[in-house]
């Protein structure tokens, strides 16, 4: 690229995108990677990512683009009636399976509605289509049932014109969704009905030669004040139901797959017997590094300045410590798009007065990057508020303790001494406080590598499996919080 075009590059970019993970820049990036095929093909159905990693952008891609070879139904659980669904659990089932049957019914109902919307020609007169339509008409008044209303009826009525599944040789005439303490067997009855609906929908799907049908669940954390035991059981039930449907589809050669998009920290708090098996076999995690984040920026830059990339909009001077500018910036993020986009938009804003002056460089400089850090640091603190305050409303007071120490790195003993004289110690011990801060990557630990020598700072956002080490003695505040906390290197 010519020097002239490079100098005008920054002024040609109005924005690096929206901070929200649904931003077009992230969506465009996913289109060019194997992220889409990871969801469509194979056995991965649990998509994990930290808040801001781009889960919703991937979800949005399937909703808007409908990639060739698949039909997608994107189910956004923002505003979902969780309290109502909570009443549809089966207390007689094993603890982790109390909500598996209700979610399985939700999935097959959505599958059946999608299949019915594609029916053409003579399929309309098959007994399977007639049964499905009769069932929906009887219980919902038609086949346009919203996600929020699928479990709302107090009971589901069955008949010869719809379905009459049997249990131990006895036909079901109805399935009561509202059970008293003396009534049992909800899971067994609901599973029998779900299987009947699934078989009918599968037949129609194969008859119509439908492409692979993908059913996506996103925004599972929206409106959640407390991630309590009941909500955890409901999410476990959804995950188990998706696995059950997907396994059933593989066995019956039906192209239907259900996918769950979930925050990493929520997955880590769930506990059930098959969790490790799902982690090893069915989990795909959205991860970013400097190379992929640079590719994301290059896409955005190229949108406004064809042919340009990151190296064209910044000068060649290295930051302190012989560090390239982008490496310096990403070190202050949690390796996620929204952080990088926020930093870059702040960089645009703070550099505008300088770049507007006659004769000034139109590329980003080291001084611009340093000038952007305070506002960005406040942004990162606000992001952490959203993540941590539901678990610990006073976490920022613990951050103030670190601020009082005055140094980016500090010892466990110095933190304990300062923390234990605050009111925070009444709710969490200093050990518990540091573990929470570590879990959310507010602080990292200094780790000495055994056997091979060397050492490094370990943050959980970098190494998810790096658990809290109660024997660690030296810690470091995340670089992105340095300016907000007003500490020194």
mmCIF file of N, CA and C in Angstrom, residues 16-133:
data_model
loop_
_atom_site.group_PDB
_atom_site.id
_atom_site.type_symbol
_atom_site.label_atom_id
_atom_site.label_comp_id
_atom_site.label_asym_id
_atom_site.label_seq_id
_atom_site.Cartn_x
_atom_site.Cartn_y
_atom_site.Cartn_z
ATOM 1 N N UNK A 16 -14.819 1.136 14.622
ATOM 2 C CA UNK A 16 -14.361 -0.239 14.514
ATOM 3 C C UNK A 16 -15.478 -1.226 14.830
ATOM 4 N N UNK A 17 -16.683 -0.703 15.027
ATOM 5 C CA UNK A 17 -17.829 -1.565 15.262
ATOM 6 C C UNK A 17 -18.469 -1.312 16.611
ATOM 7 N N UNK A 18 -19.552 -2.029 16.866
ATOM 8 C CA UNK A 18 -20.239 -1.930 18.134
ATOM 9 C C UNK A 18 -19.582 -2.884 19.126
ATOM 10 N N UNK A 19 -19.630 -2.512 20.400
ATOM 11 C CA UNK A 19 -19.032 -3.352 21.431
ATOM 12 C C UNK A 19 -19.810 -4.652 21.595
ATOM 13 N N UNK A 20 -21.115 -4.616 21.309
ATOM 14 C CA UNK A 20 -21.936 -5.815 21.462
ATOM 15 C C UNK A 20 -21.410 -6.938 20.581
ATOM 16 N N UNK A 21 -21.513 -8.159 21.090
ATOM 17 C CA UNK A 21 -20.975 -9.322 20.369
ATOM 18 C C UNK A 21 -21.728 -9.615 19.090
ATOM 19 N N UNK A 22 -22.907 -8.974 18.908
ATOM 20 C CA UNK A 22 -23.671 -9.213 17.694
ATOM 21 C C UNK A 22 -23.148 -8.402 16.511
ATOM 22 N N UNK A 23 -22.108 -7.611 16.740
ATOM 23 C CA UNK A 23 -21.622 -6.690 15.716
ATOM 24 C C UNK A 23 -21.279 -7.398 14.409
ATOM 25 N N UNK A 24 -21.491 -6.687 13.311
ATOM 26 C CA UNK A 24 -21.257 -7.252 11.979
ATOM 27 C C UNK A 24 -19.811 -7.693 11.765
ATOM 28 N N UNK A 25 -18.862 -6.985 12.368
ATOM 29 C CA UNK A 25 -17.460 -7.342 12.158
ATOM 30 C C UNK A 25 -17.185 -8.752 12.641
ATOM 31 N N UNK A 26 -17.759 -9.122 13.777
ATOM 32 C CA UNK A 26 -17.546 -10.464 14.318
ATOM 33 C C UNK A 26 -18.276 -11.491 13.463
ATOM 34 N N UNK A 27 -19.484 -11.131 13.051
ATOM 35 C CA UNK A 27 -20.259 -12.029 12.209
ATOM 36 C C UNK A 27 -19.511 -12.319 10.917
ATOM 37 N N UNK A 28 -18.931 -11.278 10.307
ATOM 38 C CA UNK A 28 -18.170 -11.455 9.070
ATOM 39 C C UNK A 28 -16.964 -12.362 9.291
ATOM 40 N N UNK A 29 -16.342 -12.238 10.465
ATOM 41 C CA UNK A 29 -15.179 -13.068 10.754
ATOM 42 C C UNK A 29 -15.568 -14.547 10.811
ATOM 43 N N UNK A 30 -16.686 -14.848 11.486
ATOM 44 C CA UNK A 30 -17.111 -16.235 11.617
ATOM 45 C C UNK A 30 -17.382 -16.869 10.254
ATOM 46 N N UNK A 31 -17.876 -16.071 9.316
ATOM 47 C CA UNK A 31 -18.181 -16.600 7.991
ATOM 48 C C UNK A 31 -16.912 -17.133 7.325
ATOM 49 N N UNK A 32 -15.777 -16.520 7.634
ATOM 50 C CA UNK A 32 -14.529 -16.891 6.976
ATOM 51 C C UNK A 32 -13.713 -17.930 7.746
ATOM 52 N N UNK A 33 -14.247 -18.429 8.850
ATOM 53 C CA UNK A 33 -13.521 -19.433 9.628
ATOM 54 C C UNK A 33 -14.305 -20.749 9.626
ATOM 55 N N UNK A 34 -13.784 -21.721 10.366
ATOM 56 C CA UNK A 34 -14.467 -23.015 10.441
ATOM 57 C C UNK A 34 -15.486 -23.065 11.571
ATOM 58 N N UNK A 35 -15.798 -21.907 12.173
ATOM 59 C CA UNK A 35 -16.755 -21.868 13.284
ATOM 60 C C UNK A 35 -18.126 -22.371 12.855
ATOM 61 N N UNK A 36 -18.541 -22.029 11.646
ATOM 62 C CA UNK A 36 -19.857 -22.439 11.162
ATOM 63 C C UNK A 36 -19.913 -23.948 10.978
ATOM 64 N N UNK A 37 -18.886 -24.524 10.355
ATOM 65 C CA UNK A 37 -18.885 -25.975 10.125
ATOM 66 C C UNK A 37 -18.809 -26.741 11.442
ATOM 67 N N UNK A 38 -18.203 -26.132 12.471
ATOM 68 C CA UNK A 38 -18.148 -26.775 13.783
ATOM 69 C C UNK A 38 -19.545 -27.000 14.334
ATOM 70 N N UNK A 39 -20.439 -26.032 14.088
ATOM 71 C CA UNK A 39 -21.814 -26.147 14.570
ATOM 72 C C UNK A 39 -22.626 -27.088 13.689
ATOM 73 N N UNK A 40 -22.488 -26.964 12.381
ATOM 74 C CA UNK A 40 -23.327 -27.730 11.451
ATOM 75 C C UNK A 40 -22.946 -29.200 11.438
ATOM 76 N N UNK A 41 -21.657 -29.479 11.390
ATOM 77 C CA UNK A 41 -21.191 -30.855 11.219
ATOM 78 C C UNK A 41 -20.662 -31.429 12.535
ATOM 79 N N UNK A 42 -20.591 -32.715 12.606
ATOM 80 C CA UNK A 42 -20.007 -33.371 13.765
ATOM 81 C C UNK A 42 -20.931 -33.391 14.977
ATOM 82 N N UNK A 43 -20.345 -33.672 16.142
ATOM 83 C CA UNK A 43 -21.148 -33.878 17.342
ATOM 84 C C UNK A 43 -21.038 -32.750 18.363
ATOM 85 N N UNK A 44 -20.508 -31.605 17.972
ATOM 86 C CA UNK A 44 -20.417 -30.473 18.885
ATOM 87 C C UNK A 44 -21.765 -29.741 18.938
ATOM 88 N N UNK A 45 -22.354 -29.686 20.131
ATOM 89 C CA UNK A 45 -23.627 -28.976 20.250
ATOM 90 C C UNK A 45 -23.642 -27.977 21.397
ATOM 91 N N UNK A 46 -22.598 -27.943 22.206
ATOM 92 C CA UNK A 46 -22.504 -26.984 23.301
ATOM 93 C C UNK A 46 -21.420 -25.977 22.956
ATOM 94 N N UNK A 47 -21.825 -24.744 22.635
ATOM 95 C CA UNK A 47 -20.889 -23.700 22.225
ATOM 96 C C UNK A 47 -20.633 -22.797 23.419
ATOM 97 N N UNK A 48 -19.410 -22.827 23.920
ATOM 98 C CA UNK A 48 -19.055 -22.045 25.098
ATOM 99 C C UNK A 48 -18.229 -20.825 24.713
ATOM 100 N N UNK A 49 -18.351 -19.800 25.530
ATOM 101 C CA UNK A 49 -17.533 -18.614 25.342
ATOM 102 C C UNK A 49 -17.767 -17.653 26.467
ATOM 103 N N UNK A 50 -16.746 -16.909 26.811
ATOM 104 C CA UNK A 50 -16.897 -15.877 27.828
ATOM 105 C C UNK A 50 -17.799 -14.779 27.273
ATOM 106 N N UNK A 51 -18.439 -14.041 28.153
ATOM 107 C CA UNK A 51 -19.257 -12.910 27.727
ATOM 108 C C UNK A 51 -18.428 -12.020 26.801
ATOM 109 N N UNK A 52 -18.989 -11.709 25.631
ATOM 110 C CA UNK A 52 -18.283 -10.852 24.684
ATOM 111 C C UNK A 52 -17.396 -11.595 23.711
ATOM 112 N N UNK A 53 -17.417 -12.925 23.752
ATOM 113 C CA UNK A 53 -16.536 -13.695 22.868
ATOM 114 C C UNK A 53 -17.115 -13.869 21.467
ATOM 115 N N UNK A 54 -18.420 -13.632 21.315
ATOM 116 C CA UNK A 54 -19.023 -13.729 19.987
ATOM 117 C C UNK A 54 -20.033 -14.843 19.821
ATOM 118 N N UNK A 55 -20.482 -15.435 20.920
ATOM 119 C CA UNK A 55 -21.479 -16.514 20.815
ATOM 120 C C UNK A 55 -22.730 -16.026 20.099
ATOM 121 N N UNK A 56 -23.203 -14.846 20.492
ATOM 122 C CA UNK A 56 -24.438 -14.324 19.904
ATOM 123 C C UNK A 56 -24.249 -13.958 18.439
ATOM 124 N N UNK A 57 -23.042 -13.557 18.059
ATOM 125 C CA UNK A 57 -22.776 -13.271 16.646
ATOM 126 C C UNK A 57 -22.889 -14.547 15.823
ATOM 127 N N UNK A 58 -22.377 -15.652 16.358
ATOM 128 C CA UNK A 58 -22.477 -16.937 15.662
ATOM 129 C C UNK A 58 -23.934 -17.383 15.590
ATOM 130 N N UNK A 59 -24.647 -17.212 16.684
ATOM 131 C CA UNK A 59 -26.081 -17.513 16.735
ATOM 132 C C UNK A 59 -26.827 -16.675 15.692
ATOM 133 N N UNK A 60 -26.474 -15.405 15.622
ATOM 134 C CA UNK A 60 -27.120 -14.498 14.680
ATOM 135 C C UNK A 60 -26.822 -14.900 13.227
ATOM 136 N N UNK A 61 -25.622 -15.405 12.993
ATOM 137 C CA UNK A 61 -25.268 -15.837 11.641
ATOM 138 C C UNK A 61 -26.249 -16.886 11.128
ATOM 139 N N UNK A 62 -26.540 -17.877 11.953
ATOM 140 C CA UNK A 62 -27.457 -18.935 11.529
ATOM 141 C C UNK A 62 -28.874 -18.406 11.362
ATOM 142 N N UNK A 63 -29.238 -17.427 12.155
ATOM 143 C CA UNK A 63 -30.579 -16.858 12.070
ATOM 144 C C UNK A 63 -30.761 -16.035 10.798
ATOM 145 N N UNK A 64 -29.729 -15.305 10.406
ATOM 146 C CA UNK A 64 -29.854 -14.366 9.290
ATOM 147 C C UNK A 64 -29.363 -14.916 7.955
ATOM 148 N N UNK A 65 -28.323 -15.716 7.991
ATOM 149 C CA UNK A 65 -27.691 -16.151 6.743
ATOM 150 C C UNK A 65 -28.245 -17.470 6.205
ATOM 151 N N UNK A 66 -28.765 -18.324 7.120
ATOM 152 C CA UNK A 66 -29.252 -19.639 6.706
ATOM 153 C C UNK A 66 -28.247 -20.296 5.759
ATOM 154 N N UNK A 67 -27.085 -20.718 6.296
ATOM 155 C CA UNK A 67 -26.026 -21.282 5.435
ATOM 156 C C UNK A 67 -26.525 -22.427 4.579
ATOM 157 N N UNK A 68 -25.952 -22.522 3.400
ATOM 158 C CA UNK A 68 -26.376 -23.536 2.439
ATOM 159 C C UNK A 68 -26.252 -24.935 3.034
ATOM 160 N N UNK A 69 -27.270 -25.740 2.833
ATOM 161 C CA UNK A 69 -27.256 -27.102 3.339
ATOM 162 C C UNK A 69 -27.877 -27.264 4.708
ATOM 163 N N UNK A 70 -28.482 -26.173 5.243
ATOM 164 C CA UNK A 70 -29.121 -26.289 6.554
ATOM 165 C C UNK A 70 -30.251 -25.282 6.683
ATOM 166 N N UNK A 71 -31.203 -25.615 7.540
ATOM 167 C CA UNK A 71 -32.285 -24.714 7.920
ATOM 168 C C UNK A 71 -32.128 -24.435 9.404
ATOM 169 N N UNK A 72 -32.139 -23.176 9.797
ATOM 170 C CA UNK A 72 -31.894 -22.848 11.192
ATOM 171 C C UNK A 72 -33.086 -22.177 11.836
ATOM 172 N N UNK A 73 -33.325 -22.548 13.085
ATOM 173 C CA UNK A 73 -34.326 -21.906 13.914
ATOM 174 C C UNK A 73 -33.594 -21.348 15.125
ATOM 175 N N UNK A 74 -33.505 -20.032 15.217
ATOM 176 C CA UNK A 74 -32.775 -19.376 16.298
ATOM 177 C C UNK A 74 -33.743 -18.986 17.406
ATOM 178 N N UNK A 75 -33.612 -19.622 18.545
ATOM 179 C CA UNK A 75 -34.510 -19.380 19.672
ATOM 180 C C UNK A 75 -33.798 -18.535 20.725
ATOM 181 N N UNK A 76 -34.230 -17.291 20.844
ATOM 182 C CA UNK A 76 -33.658 -16.355 21.808
ATOM 183 C C UNK A 76 -34.454 -16.430 23.105
ATOM 184 N N UNK A 77 -33.792 -16.790 24.211
ATOM 185 C CA UNK A 77 -34.494 -16.969 25.471
ATOM 186 C C UNK A 77 -34.560 -15.702 26.311
ATOM 187 N N UNK A 78 -34.288 -14.563 25.691
ATOM 188 C CA UNK A 78 -34.499 -13.290 26.384
ATOM 189 C C UNK A 78 -35.999 -13.151 26.664
ATOM 190 N N UNK A 79 -36.367 -12.999 27.911
ATOM 191 C CA UNK A 79 -37.777 -12.880 28.270
ATOM 192 C C UNK A 79 -38.485 -14.206 28.428
ATOM 193 N N UNK A 80 -37.736 -15.308 28.374
ATOM 194 C CA UNK A 80 -38.363 -16.624 28.510
ATOM 195 C C UNK A 80 -38.986 -16.779 29.904
ATOM 196 N N UNK A 81 -40.173 -17.410 30.015
ATOM 197 C CA UNK A 81 -40.842 -17.562 31.318
ATOM 198 C C UNK A 81 -40.229 -18.691 32.151
ATOM 199 N N UNK A 82 -39.063 -18.433 32.708
ATOM 200 C CA UNK A 82 -38.362 -19.452 33.482
ATOM 201 C C UNK A 82 -39.181 -19.923 34.685
ATOM 202 N N UNK A 83 -39.871 -18.997 35.333
ATOM 203 C CA UNK A 83 -40.652 -19.367 36.520
ATOM 204 C C UNK A 83 -41.751 -20.361 36.155
ATOM 205 N N UNK A 84 -42.370 -20.158 35.006
ATOM 206 C CA UNK A 84 -43.408 -21.078 34.558
ATOM 207 C C UNK A 84 -42.796 -22.442 34.225
ATOM 208 N N UNK A 85 -41.672 -22.417 33.521
ATOM 209 C CA UNK A 85 -41.012 -23.681 33.167
ATOM 210 C C UNK A 85 -40.562 -24.429 34.417
ATOM 211 N N UNK A 86 -40.200 -23.695 35.448
ATOM 212 C CA UNK A 86 -39.747 -24.333 36.679
ATOM 213 C C UNK A 86 -40.814 -25.256 37.269
ATOM 214 N N UNK A 87 -42.070 -24.971 36.975
ATOM 215 C CA UNK A 87 -43.172 -25.787 37.488
ATOM 216 C C UNK A 87 -43.374 -27.051 36.658
ATOM 217 N N UNK A 88 -42.627 -27.205 35.575
ATOM 218 C CA UNK A 88 -42.761 -28.367 34.693
ATOM 219 C C UNK A 88 -41.671 -29.412 34.946
ATOM 220 N N UNK A 89 -41.017 -29.323 36.068
ATOM 221 C CA UNK A 89 -40.006 -30.310 36.401
ATOM 222 C C UNK A 89 -40.634 -31.571 36.967
ATOM 223 N N UNK A 90 -39.858 -32.638 36.958
ATOM 224 C CA UNK A 90 -40.337 -33.916 37.481
ATOM 225 C C UNK A 90 -39.523 -34.272 38.727
ATOM 226 N N UNK A 91 -40.095 -34.063 39.920
ATOM 227 C CA UNK A 91 -39.348 -34.336 41.159
ATOM 228 C C UNK A 91 -39.013 -35.806 41.349
ATOM 229 N N UNK A 92 -39.704 -36.688 40.601
ATOM 230 C CA UNK A 92 -39.415 -38.117 40.722
ATOM 231 C C UNK A 92 -38.189 -38.538 39.916
ATOM 232 N N UNK A 93 -37.764 -37.688 38.986
ATOM 233 C CA UNK A 93 -36.595 -38.012 38.171
ATOM 234 C C UNK A 93 -35.317 -37.740 38.968
ATOM 235 N N UNK A 94 -34.208 -38.297 38.501
ATOM 236 C CA UNK A 94 -32.924 -37.994 39.119
ATOM 237 C C UNK A 94 -32.704 -36.488 39.083
ATOM 238 N N UNK A 95 -32.015 -35.953 40.057
ATOM 239 C CA UNK A 95 -31.890 -34.498 40.228
ATOM 240 C C UNK A 95 -31.505 -33.788 38.936
ATOM 241 N N UNK A 96 -30.473 -34.279 38.266
ATOM 242 C CA UNK A 96 -29.985 -33.610 37.054
ATOM 243 C C UNK A 96 -30.936 -33.772 35.877
ATOM 244 N N UNK A 97 -31.895 -34.688 35.975
ATOM 245 C CA UNK A 97 -32.775 -34.998 34.849
ATOM 246 C C UNK A 97 -34.196 -34.464 35.034
ATOM 247 N N UNK A 98 -34.415 -33.651 36.058
ATOM 248 C CA UNK A 98 -35.769 -33.195 36.362
ATOM 249 C C UNK A 98 -36.404 -32.397 35.223
ATOM 250 N N UNK A 99 -35.587 -31.701 34.434
ATOM 251 C CA UNK A 99 -36.131 -30.854 33.366
ATOM 252 C C UNK A 99 -35.757 -31.356 31.970
ATOM 253 N N UNK A 100 -35.170 -32.523 31.888
ATOM 254 C CA UNK A 100 -34.789 -33.053 30.576
ATOM 255 C C UNK A 100 -36.016 -33.334 29.709
ATOM 256 N N UNK A 101 -37.045 -33.941 30.284
ATOM 257 C CA UNK A 101 -38.237 -34.291 29.505
ATOM 258 C C UNK A 101 -38.968 -33.056 29.006
ATOM 259 N N UNK A 102 -39.080 -32.018 29.847
ATOM 260 C CA UNK A 102 -39.795 -30.807 29.420
ATOM 261 C C UNK A 102 -39.048 -30.103 28.294
ATOM 262 N N UNK A 103 -37.712 -30.069 28.363
ATOM 263 C CA UNK A 103 -36.938 -29.447 27.286
ATOM 264 C C UNK A 103 -36.987 -30.289 26.013
ATOM 265 N N UNK A 104 -36.991 -31.593 26.170
ATOM 266 C CA UNK A 104 -37.087 -32.454 24.995
ATOM 267 C C UNK A 104 -38.409 -32.199 24.271
ATOM 268 N N UNK A 105 -39.474 -32.023 25.033
ATOM 269 C CA UNK A 105 -40.768 -31.716 24.423
ATOM 270 C C UNK A 105 -40.715 -30.368 23.695
ATOM 271 N N UNK A 106 -40.054 -29.374 24.292
ATOM 272 C CA UNK A 106 -39.905 -28.066 23.636
ATOM 273 C C UNK A 106 -39.183 -28.221 22.302
ATOM 274 N N UNK A 107 -38.095 -28.980 22.298
ATOM 275 C CA UNK A 107 -37.296 -29.138 21.083
ATOM 276 C C UNK A 107 -38.085 -29.844 19.974
ATOM 277 N N UNK A 108 -38.752 -30.945 20.311
ATOM 278 C CA UNK A 108 -39.479 -31.678 19.260
ATOM 279 C C UNK A 108 -40.682 -30.872 18.775
ATOM 280 N N UNK A 109 -41.271 -30.055 19.643
ATOM 281 C CA UNK A 109 -42.386 -29.194 19.220
ATOM 282 C C UNK A 109 -41.905 -28.167 18.209
ATOM 283 N N UNK A 110 -40.749 -27.557 18.464
ATOM 284 C CA UNK A 110 -40.186 -26.598 17.515
ATOM 285 C C UNK A 110 -39.796 -27.299 16.214
ATOM 286 N N UNK A 111 -39.234 -28.478 16.322
ATOM 287 C CA UNK A 111 -38.872 -29.277 15.146
ATOM 288 C C UNK A 111 -40.104 -29.567 14.297
ATOM 289 N N UNK A 112 -41.184 -30.006 14.944
ATOM 290 C CA UNK A 112 -42.410 -30.342 14.227
ATOM 291 C C UNK A 112 -43.009 -29.125 13.539
ATOM 292 N N UNK A 113 -43.003 -27.982 14.214
ATOM 293 C CA UNK A 113 -43.551 -26.761 13.604
ATOM 294 C C UNK A 113 -42.733 -26.358 12.378
ATOM 295 N N UNK A 114 -41.428 -26.489 12.487
ATOM 296 C CA UNK A 114 -40.571 -26.120 11.361
ATOM 297 C C UNK A 114 -40.826 -27.035 10.169
ATOM 298 N N UNK A 115 -40.966 -28.326 10.440
ATOM 299 C CA UNK A 115 -41.242 -29.292 9.375
ATOM 300 C C UNK A 115 -42.592 -29.001 8.722
ATOM 301 N N UNK A 116 -43.617 -28.728 9.527
ATOM 302 C CA UNK A 116 -44.949 -28.446 8.980
ATOM 303 C C UNK A 116 -44.949 -27.206 8.098
ATOM 304 N N UNK A 117 -44.085 -26.246 8.422
ATOM 305 C CA UNK A 117 -44.026 -25.020 7.612
ATOM 306 C C UNK A 117 -43.451 -25.275 6.226
ATOM 307 N N UNK A 118 -42.820 -26.451 6.021
ATOM 308 C CA UNK A 118 -42.187 -26.760 4.741
ATOM 309 C C UNK A 118 -42.972 -27.808 3.938
ATOM 310 N N UNK A 119 -44.099 -28.238 4.464
ATOM 311 C CA UNK A 119 -44.869 -29.295 3.797
ATOM 312 C C UNK A 119 -45.422 -28.805 2.461
ATOM 313 N N UNK A 120 -45.281 -29.642 1.442
ATOM 314 C CA UNK A 120 -45.813 -29.319 0.112
ATOM 315 C C UNK A 120 -46.505 -30.550 -0.472
ATOM 316 N N UNK A 121 -47.313 -30.330 -1.483
ATOM 317 C CA UNK A 121 -47.889 -31.419 -2.284
ATOM 318 C C UNK A 121 -48.629 -32.469 -1.482
ATOM 319 N N UNK A 122 -48.395 -33.707 -1.871
ATOM 320 C CA UNK A 122 -49.160 -34.817 -1.305
ATOM 321 C C UNK A 122 -48.813 -35.124 0.150
ATOM 322 N N UNK A 123 -47.700 -34.579 0.664
ATOM 323 C CA UNK A 123 -47.346 -34.821 2.062
ATOM 324 C C UNK A 123 -48.435 -34.317 3.002
ATOM 325 N N UNK A 124 -49.165 -33.304 2.542
ATOM 326 C CA UNK A 124 -50.215 -32.713 3.370
ATOM 327 C C UNK A 124 -51.255 -33.754 3.767
ATOM 328 N N UNK A 125 -51.406 -34.793 2.973
ATOM 329 C CA UNK A 125 -52.469 -35.771 3.228
ATOM 330 C C UNK A 125 -51.965 -37.026 3.929
ATOM 331 N N UNK A 126 -50.713 -37.034 4.333
ATOM 332 C CA UNK A 126 -50.204 -38.183 5.077
ATOM 333 C C UNK A 126 -50.758 -38.182 6.494
ATOM 334 N N UNK A 127 -50.852 -39.354 7.101
ATOM 335 C CA UNK A 127 -51.367 -39.457 8.464
ATOM 336 C C UNK A 127 -50.480 -38.716 9.457
ATOM 337 N N UNK A 128 -49.159 -38.668 9.174
ATOM 338 C CA UNK A 128 -48.233 -37.983 10.083
ATOM 339 C C UNK A 128 -48.509 -36.484 10.122
ATOM 340 N N UNK A 129 -48.710 -35.865 8.961
ATOM 341 C CA UNK A 129 -49.014 -34.436 8.925
ATOM 342 C C UNK A 129 -50.366 -34.171 9.566
ATOM 343 N N UNK A 130 -51.335 -35.008 9.275
ATOM 344 C CA UNK A 130 -52.665 -34.837 9.862
ATOM 345 C C UNK A 130 -52.616 -34.941 11.385
ATOM 346 N N UNK A 131 -51.847 -35.885 11.890
ATOM 347 C CA UNK A 131 -51.726 -36.059 13.338
ATOM 348 C C UNK A 131 -51.061 -34.851 13.989
ATOM 349 N N UNK A 132 -49.989 -34.367 13.368
ATOM 350 C CA UNK A 132 -49.295 -33.200 13.914
ATOM 351 C C UNK A 132 -50.206 -31.985 13.929
ATOM 352 N N UNK A 133 -50.906 -31.746 12.832
ATOM 353 C CA UNK A 133 -51.784 -30.570 12.766
ATOM 354 C C UNK A 133 -52.933 -30.692 13.768
#
